[in-house]
PDB file of C-alpha atoms in Angstrom:
ATOM      1  CA  MET A1472      -5.540 -21.666  10.624  1.00  0.00           C
ATOM      2  CA  GLY A1473      -8.141 -23.797  12.351  1.00  0.00           C
ATOM      3  CA  LEU A1474     -11.473 -24.666  10.779  1.00  0.00           C
ATOM      4  CA  ARG A1475     -13.257 -21.681  12.345  1.00  0.00           C
ATOM      5  CA  GLU A1476     -10.575 -19.262  11.200  1.00  0.00           C
ATOM      6  CA  ARG A1477     -10.638 -20.688   7.674  1.00  0.00           C
ATOM      7  CA  LYS A1478     -14.404 -20.233   7.494  1.00  0.00           C
ATOM      8  CA  LYS A1479     -14.113 -16.648   8.675  1.00  0.00           C
ATOM      9  CA  HIS A1480     -11.362 -16.002   6.130  1.00  0.00           C
ATOM     10  CA  ARG A1481     -13.500 -17.434   3.305  1.00  0.00           C
ATOM     11  CA  THR A1482     -16.498 -15.348   4.353  1.00  0.00           C
ATOM     12  CA  ARG A1483     -14.361 -12.210   4.494  1.00  0.00           C
ATOM     13  CA  LEU A1484     -12.954 -12.828   1.010  1.00  0.00           C
ATOM     14  CA  ALA A1485     -16.415 -13.659  -0.335  1.00  0.00           C
ATOM     15  CA  LEU A1486     -17.766 -10.351   0.989  1.00  0.00           C
ATOM     16  CA  CYS A1487     -14.858  -8.461  -0.561  1.00  0.00           C
ATOM     17  CA  ASP A1488     -15.170 -10.185  -3.930  1.00  0.00           C
ATOM     18  CA  ALA A1489     -18.942  -9.686  -4.062  1.00  0.00           C
ATOM     19  CA  ALA A1490     -18.596  -6.048  -3.036  1.00  0.00           C
ATOM     20  CA  PHE A1491     -15.973  -5.198  -5.647  1.00  0.00           C
ATOM     21  CA  GLU A1492     -17.959  -6.883  -8.384  1.00  0.00           C
ATOM     22  CA  LEU A1493     -20.987  -4.785  -7.388  1.00  0.00           C
ATOM     23  CA  PHE A1494     -18.883  -1.629  -7.089  1.00  0.00           C
ATOM     24  CA  LEU A1495     -17.604  -2.096 -10.631  1.00  0.00           C
ATOM     25  CA  GLU A1496     -21.008  -3.034 -11.997  1.00  0.00           C
ATOM     26  CA  GLN A1497     -23.181  -0.329 -10.443  1.00  0.00           C
ATOM     27  CA  GLY A1498     -20.819   2.081  -8.697  1.00  0.00           C
ATOM     28  CA  PHE A1499     -19.582   2.377  -5.130  1.00  0.00           C
ATOM     29  CA  GLU A1500     -22.184   4.937  -4.054  1.00  0.00           C
ATOM     30  CA  SER A1501     -25.097   2.949  -5.484  1.00  0.00           C
ATOM     31  CA  THR A1502     -24.116  -0.291  -3.794  1.00  0.00           C
ATOM     32  CA  THR A1503     -25.599  -1.023  -0.376  1.00  0.00           C
ATOM     33  CA  VAL A1504     -24.439  -3.216   2.468  1.00  0.00           C
ATOM     34  CA  ASP A1505     -27.679  -5.207   2.089  1.00  0.00           C
ATOM     35  CA  GLN A1506     -26.804  -5.981  -1.539  1.00  0.00           C
ATOM     36  CA  ILE A1507     -23.298  -7.102  -0.637  1.00  0.00           C
ATOM     37  CA  ALA A1508     -24.564  -9.343   2.154  1.00  0.00           C
ATOM     38  CA  ALA A1509     -27.267 -10.820  -0.074  1.00  0.00           C
ATOM     39  CA  ALA A1510     -24.718 -11.653  -2.773  1.00  0.00           C
ATOM     40  CA  VAL A1511     -22.895 -13.867  -0.249  1.00  0.00           C
ATOM     41  CA  ASP A1512     -26.116 -15.159   1.318  1.00  0.00           C
ATOM     42  CA  VAL A1513     -25.376 -13.709   4.749  1.00  0.00           C
ATOM     43  CA  SER A1514     -27.174 -11.104   6.834  1.00  0.00           C
ATOM     44  CA  PRO A1515     -26.147  -7.440   7.065  1.00  0.00           C
ATOM     45  CA  ARG A1516     -25.405  -8.162  10.715  1.00  0.00           C
ATOM     46  CA  THR A1517     -22.805 -10.704   9.599  1.00  0.00           C
ATOM     47  CA  PHE A1518     -21.312  -8.098   7.250  1.00  0.00           C
ATOM     48  CA  PHE A1519     -20.810  -5.717  10.170  1.00  0.00           C
ATOM     49  CA  ARG A1520     -18.968  -8.400  12.130  1.00  0.00           C
ATOM     50  CA  TYR A1521     -16.230  -8.090   9.501  1.00  0.00           C
ATOM     51  CA  PHE A1522     -16.393  -4.450   8.382  1.00  0.00           C
ATOM     52  CA  GLY A1523     -17.598  -1.217   9.945  1.00  0.00           C
ATOM     53  CA  SER A1524     -18.860   0.106   6.609  1.00  0.00           C
ATOM     54  CA  LYS A1525     -18.577  -0.486   2.880  1.00  0.00           C
ATOM     55  CA  GLU A1526     -15.751   2.099   2.820  1.00  0.00           C
ATOM     56  CA  ASP A1527     -13.861   0.036   5.397  1.00  0.00           C
ATOM     57  CA  LEU A1528     -14.319  -2.981   3.132  1.00  0.00           C
ATOM     58  CA  ALA A1529     -13.103  -1.095   0.050  1.00  0.00           C
ATOM     59  CA  LEU A1530      -9.947   0.065   1.836  1.00  0.00           C
ATOM     60  CA  ASP A1531      -9.408  -2.974   4.034  1.00  0.00           C
ATOM     61  CA  TYR A1532      -6.597  -4.374   1.916  1.00  0.00           C
ATOM     62  CA  THR A1533      -4.582  -1.147   2.357  1.00  0.00           C
ATOM     63  CA  VAL A1534      -4.108  -2.023   6.039  1.00  0.00           C
ATOM     64  CA  GLU A1535      -2.336  -5.231   5.060  1.00  0.00           C
ATOM     65  CA  TYR A1536      -0.159  -3.404   2.545  1.00  0.00           C
ATOM     66  CA  ASP A1537       0.782  -0.794   5.156  1.00  0.00           C
ATOM     67  CA  GLU A1538       2.038  -3.627   7.344  1.00  0.00           C
ATOM     68  CA  LEU A1539       3.859  -5.260   4.425  1.00  0.00           C
ATOM     69  CA  ILE A1540       5.909  -2.216   3.460  1.00  0.00           C
ATOM     70  CA  THR A1541       6.686  -1.023   6.982  1.00  0.00           C
ATOM     71  CA  THR A1542       7.750  -4.531   7.990  1.00  0.00           C
ATOM     72  CA  ALA A1543       9.844  -4.893   4.828  1.00  0.00           C
ATOM     73  CA  LEU A1544      11.695  -1.640   5.552  1.00  0.00           C
ATOM     74  CA  ALA A1545      12.306  -2.560   9.198  1.00  0.00           C
ATOM     75  CA  ALA A1546      13.820  -5.860   8.020  1.00  0.00           C
ATOM     76  CA  ARG A1547      16.437  -4.220   5.776  1.00  0.00           C
ATOM     77  CA  PRO A1548      20.058  -4.248   7.041  1.00  0.00           C
ATOM     78  CA  GLU A1549      20.777  -1.346   9.387  1.00  0.00           C
ATOM     79  CA  ASP A1550      23.831  -0.250   7.374  1.00  0.00           C
ATOM     80  CA  GLU A1551      22.007  -0.212   4.029  1.00  0.00           C
ATOM     81  CA  PRO A1552      21.788   3.287   2.497  1.00  0.00           C
ATOM     82  CA  PRO A1553      18.298   4.776   3.021  1.00  0.00           C
ATOM     83  CA  PHE A1554      17.523   5.072  -0.674  1.00  0.00           C
ATOM     84  CA  GLN A1555      18.441   1.446  -1.313  1.00  0.00           C
ATOM     85  CA  ALA A1556      16.691   0.252   1.842  1.00  0.00           C
ATOM     86  CA  LEU A1557      13.416   1.875   0.792  1.00  0.00           C
ATOM     87  CA  THR A1558      13.510   0.769  -2.851  1.00  0.00           C
ATOM     88  CA  ASN A1559      14.448  -2.772  -1.796  1.00  0.00           C
ATOM     89  CA  ALA A1560      11.618  -2.752   0.740  1.00  0.00           C
ATOM     90  CA  TYR A1561       9.174  -1.776  -2.007  1.00  0.00           C
ATOM     91  CA  ARG A1562      10.488  -4.576  -4.203  1.00  0.00           C
ATOM     92  CA  THR A1563       9.812  -6.984  -1.349  1.00  0.00           C
ATOM     93  CA  PHE A1564       6.345  -5.410  -1.139  1.00  0.00           C
ATOM     94  CA  ILE A1565       5.742  -5.966  -4.873  1.00  0.00           C
ATOM     95  CA  HIS A1566       6.851  -9.599  -4.628  1.00  0.00           C
ATOM     96  CA  ALA A1567       4.548 -10.079  -1.621  1.00  0.00           C
ATOM     97  CA  LEU A1568       1.628  -8.703  -3.648  1.00  0.00           C
ATOM     98  CA  GLU A1569       2.426 -11.137  -6.427  1.00  0.00           C
ATOM     99  CA  ALA A1570       2.677 -14.104  -4.055  1.00  0.00           C
ATOM    100  CA  GLY A1571      -0.451 -13.121  -2.136  1.00  0.00           C
ATOM    101  CA  ALA A1572      -2.474 -12.809  -5.337  1.00  0.00           C
ATOM    102  CA  ALA A1573      -1.866 -16.410  -6.382  1.00  0.00           C
ATOM    103  CA  GLU A1574      -5.395 -17.385  -5.271  1.00  0.00           C
ATOM    104  CA  ASP A1575      -7.039 -14.676  -7.376  1.00  0.00           C
ATOM    105  CA  PRO A1576      -4.664 -12.506  -9.478  1.00  0.00           C
ATOM    106  CA  ALA A1577      -7.521 -10.221 -10.548  1.00  0.00           C
ATOM    107  CA  ARG A1578      -8.525  -9.245  -6.995  1.00  0.00           C
ATOM    108  CA  PHE A1579      -5.878  -6.541  -6.510  1.00  0.00           C
ATOM    109  CA  VAL A1580      -6.642  -5.051  -9.935  1.00  0.00           C
ATOM    110  CA  ARG A1581     -10.376  -4.885  -9.132  1.00  0.00           C
ATOM    111  CA  GLN A1582      -9.628  -3.133  -5.878  1.00  0.00           C
ATOM    112  CA  ARG A1583      -7.415  -0.577  -7.577  1.00  0.00           C
ATOM    113  CA  ARG A1584      -9.998   0.075 -10.306  1.00  0.00           C
ATOM    114  CA  VAL A1585     -12.749   0.726  -7.757  1.00  0.00           C
ATOM    115  CA  ILE A1586     -10.606   3.134  -5.740  1.00  0.00           C
ATOM    116  CA  GLU A1587      -9.324   4.950  -8.829  1.00  0.00           C
ATOM    117  CA  GLY A1588     -12.917   5.434  -9.976  1.00  0.00           C
ATOM    118  CA  ASN A1589     -14.229   7.007  -6.767  1.00  0.00           C
ATOM    119  CA  PRO A1590     -12.958  10.419  -5.552  1.00  0.00           C
ATOM    120  CA  HIS A1591     -14.070   9.748  -1.968  1.00  0.00           C
ATOM    121  CA  LEU A1592     -12.182   6.453  -1.823  1.00  0.00           C
ATOM    122  CA  MET A1593      -9.157   8.023  -3.484  1.00  0.00           C
ATOM    123  CA  ALA A1594      -9.064  10.742  -0.830  1.00  0.00           C
ATOM    124  CA  ALA A1595      -9.393   8.173   1.949  1.00  0.00           C
ATOM    125  CA  SER A1596      -6.678   6.060   0.336  1.00  0.00           C
ATOM    126  CA  PHE A1597      -4.329   9.060   0.164  1.00  0.00           C
ATOM    127  CA  ALA A1598      -5.006   9.772   3.842  1.00  0.00           C
ATOM    128  CA  ARG A1599      -4.050   6.214   4.761  1.00  0.00           C
ATOM    129  CA  MET A1600      -0.931   6.421   2.587  1.00  0.00           C
ATOM    130  CA  ALA A1601       0.059   9.621   4.381  1.00  0.00           C
ATOM    131  CA  GLU A1602       0.012   7.695   7.664  1.00  0.00           C
ATOM    132  CA  THR A1603       2.172   4.988   6.109  1.00  0.00           C
ATOM    133  CA  GLU A1604       4.601   7.641   4.857  1.00  0.00           C
ATOM    134  CA  LYS A1605       4.944   8.969   8.408  1.00  0.00           C
ATOM    135  CA  LYS A1606       5.944   5.507   9.614  1.00  0.00           C
ATOM    136  CA  LEU A1607       8.438   5.054   6.769  1.00  0.00           C
ATOM    137  CA  THR A1608       9.886   8.515   7.390  1.00  0.00           C
ATOM    138  CA  ALA A1609      10.306   7.779  11.086  1.00  0.00           C
ATOM    139  CA  GLU A1610      12.103   4.516  10.288  1.00  0.00           C
ATOM    140  CA  ILE A1611      14.456   6.138   7.750  1.00  0.00           C
ATOM    141  CA  ALA A1612      15.235   8.934  10.220  1.00  0.00           C
ATOM    142  CA  ARG A1613      15.853   6.420  13.013  1.00  0.00           C
ATOM    143  CA  ARG A1614      18.236   4.422  10.852  1.00  0.00           C
ATOM    144  CA  GLN A1615      20.170   7.589  10.001  1.00  0.00           C
ATOM    145  CA  GLY A1616      20.118   8.978  13.528  1.00  0.00           C
ATOM    146  CA  THR A1617      18.469  12.231  12.535  1.00  0.00           C
ATOM    147  CA  ASP A1618      15.399  14.256  13.480  1.00  0.00           C
ATOM    148  CA  PRO A1619      12.846  14.365  10.623  1.00  0.00           C
ATOM    149  CA  GLU A1620      11.452  17.618  12.022  1.00  0.00           C
ATOM    150  CA  ILE A1621      14.810  19.295  11.341  1.00  0.00           C
ATOM    151  CA  ASP A1622      16.250  17.260   8.484  1.00  0.00           C
ATOM    152  CA  GLN A1623      13.635  17.012   5.737  1.00  0.00           C
ATOM    153  CA  ARG A1624      15.492  14.465   3.597  1.00  0.00           C
ATOM    154  CA  PRO A1625      13.903  11.334   5.098  1.00  0.00           C
ATOM    155  CA  ARG A1626      10.455  12.757   4.417  1.00  0.00           C
ATOM    156  CA  LEU A1627      11.394  13.907   0.901  1.00  0.00           C
ATOM    157  CA  LEU A1628      12.917  10.542   0.074  1.00  0.00           C
ATOM    158  CA  VAL A1629       9.812   8.680   1.239  1.00  0.00           C
ATOM    159  CA  ALA A1630       7.487  11.100  -0.563  1.00  0.00           C
ATOM    160  CA  PHE A1631       9.447  10.751  -3.784  1.00  0.00           C
ATOM    161  CA  ILE A1632       9.383   6.967  -3.811  1.00  0.00           C
ATOM    162  CA  THR A1633       5.789   6.566  -2.626  1.00  0.00           C
ATOM    163  CA  ALA A1634       4.661   9.063  -5.277  1.00  0.00           C
ATOM    164  CA  ALA A1635       6.364   6.897  -7.885  1.00  0.00           C
ATOM    165  CA  ILE A1636       4.633   3.799  -6.530  1.00  0.00           C
ATOM    166  CA  ARG A1637       1.277   5.609  -6.748  1.00  0.00           C
ATOM    167  CA  VAL A1638       1.990   6.357 -10.413  1.00  0.00           C
ATOM    168  CA  GLY A1639       2.915   2.728 -10.968  1.00  0.00           C
ATOM    169  CA  SER A1640      -0.241   1.427  -9.302  1.00  0.00           C
ATOM    170  CA  GLU A1641      -2.690   3.615 -11.223  1.00  0.00           C
ATOM    171  CA  CYS A1642      -5.461   1.479 -12.677  1.00  0.00           C
ATOM    172  CA  PRO A1643      -8.392   3.483 -14.140  1.00  0.00           C
ATOM    173  CA  VAL A1644     -11.864   1.950 -14.062  1.00  0.00           C
ATOM    174  CA  GLU A1645     -11.959   1.435 -17.813  1.00  0.00           C
ATOM    175  CA  ALA A1646      -8.545  -0.233 -17.888  1.00  0.00           C
ATOM    176  CA  THR A1647      -8.081  -3.925 -18.680  1.00  0.00           C
ATOM    177  CA  THR A1648      -4.694  -4.126 -16.968  1.00  0.00           C
ATOM    178  CA  SER A1649      -3.647  -7.514 -15.607  1.00  0.00           C
ATOM    179  CA  LEU A1650      -1.907  -7.992 -12.288  1.00  0.00           C
ATOM    180  CA  ALA A1651       1.341  -8.893 -14.049  1.00  0.00           C
ATOM    181  CA  GLU A1652       1.190  -5.666 -16.065  1.00  0.00           C
ATOM    182  CA  LEU A1653       0.399  -3.604 -12.973  1.00  0.00           C
ATOM    183  CA  LEU A1654       3.237  -5.094 -10.921  1.00  0.00           C
ATOM    184  CA  GLY A1655       5.556  -4.679 -13.898  1.00  0.00           C
ATOM    185  CA  LYS A1656       4.588  -1.013 -14.073  1.00  0.00           C
ATOM    186  CA  MET A1657       5.349  -0.582 -10.370  1.00  0.00           C
ATOM    187  CA  GLU A1658       8.754  -2.217 -10.861  1.00  0.00           C
ATOM    188  CA  SER A1659       9.432   0.063 -13.840  1.00  0.00           C
ATOM    189  CA  VAL A1660       8.776   3.230 -11.860  1.00  0.00           C
ATOM    190  CA  LEU A1661      11.156   2.020  -9.148  1.00  0.00           C
ATOM    191  CA  SER A1662      13.823   1.647 -11.812  1.00  0.00           C
ATOM    192  CA  LEU A1663      13.099   5.187 -13.002  1.00  0.00           C
ATOM    193  CA  VAL A1664      13.440   6.423  -9.423  1.00  0.00           C
ATOM    194  CA  GLU A1665      16.840   4.764  -9.178  1.00  0.00           C
ATOM    195  CA  GLN A1666      17.918   6.579 -12.329  1.00  0.00           C
ATOM    196  CA  ALA A1667      16.586   9.918 -11.084  1.00  0.00           C
ATOM    197  CA  LEU A1668      17.918   9.877  -7.524  1.00  0.00           C
ATOM    198  CA  ASP A1669      21.535   9.296  -6.592  1.00  0.00           C
ATOM    199  CA  PRO A1670      21.652   6.102  -4.515  1.00  0.00           C
ATOM    200  CA  GLY A1671      24.959   7.281  -3.061  1.00  0.00           C
ATOM    201  CA  TRP A1672      23.110   9.351  -0.464  1.00  0.00           C
ATOM    202  CA  CYS A1673      23.886   7.112   2.449  1.00  0.00           C
ATOM    203  CA  GLN A1674      25.344   9.065   5.349  1.00  0.00           C
ATOM    204  CA  PHE A1675      24.480  12.349   6.939  1.00  0.00           C
ATOM    205  CA  SER A1676      24.626  13.929  10.340  1.00  0.00           C
ATOM    206  CA  LEU A1677      23.424  17.041  12.121  1.00  0.00           C
ATOM    207  CA  GLY A1678      25.860  19.586  13.463  1.00  0.00           C
ATOM    208  CA  SER A1679      25.392  21.297  16.801  1.00  0.00           C
ATOM    209  CA  SER A1680      23.673  24.165  14.996  1.00  0.00           C
ATOM    210  CA  GLY A1681      21.070  21.790  13.590  1.00  0.00           C
ATOM    211  CA  GLN A1682      22.381  22.202  10.025  1.00  0.00           C
ATOM    212  CA  VAL A1683      22.591  19.103   7.858  1.00  0.00           C
ATOM    213  CA  ALA A1684      26.110  17.912   7.114  1.00  0.00           C
ATOM    214  CA  THR A1685      26.034  15.752   3.985  1.00  0.00           C
ATOM    215  CA  LYS A1686      28.369  12.811   3.554  1.00  0.00           C
ATOM    216  CA  ALA A1687      26.881  11.295   0.430  1.00  0.00           C
ATOM    217  CA  ASN A1688      29.161   9.496  -1.983  1.00  0.00           C
ATOM    218  CA  SER A1689      29.567  10.957  -5.420  1.00  0.00           C
ATOM    219  CA  PRO A1690      28.090   9.031  -8.386  1.00  0.00           C
ATOM    220  CA  GLY A1691      30.494   6.701 -10.135  1.00  0.00           C
TER     221      GLY A1691
END
């Protein structure tokens, strides 16, 4: 990045860090845009150059993570079984979180704690995740050459794994979880998913009647 871009990046991070500290200290609803801007010594007008609202700030990082996981899945080999492709994509996602947090390992944890502690933000976060799930479902269906409106397995597979990731990323406000512990928990739930769901489901097709014809390999 050039000098101007680096300055903008630093200001953006400073606004986020100040906001999340205030959210944790006095609550999301009680924190104002003016307070966030003042904490960084910028004007509210400058704040709105970066974010449309304090909710947009609180959920801004989820946009990046949406891109991380969808890109990771698209990069998996075309002949990789869908279950393995999705779990491997999420492992890439977890490693990317770890690498991206090198500058401030506590940032992701603070973000999760704020969202977990606010029902409005949780609902908005779930809505954004639902959009991500649609993209993942479409990619799994494309790779398998099936119609997700007829064959529900791509959607069920995505829902199953993303639900596990949500469990793994839970971080209540009162928690003192570290980033390493949180990422380890996410990795653990992926391992549990692999134990619970047969990774042999790798091939399927639709007959002329629209019925699903399964060609999954048997375990072992």
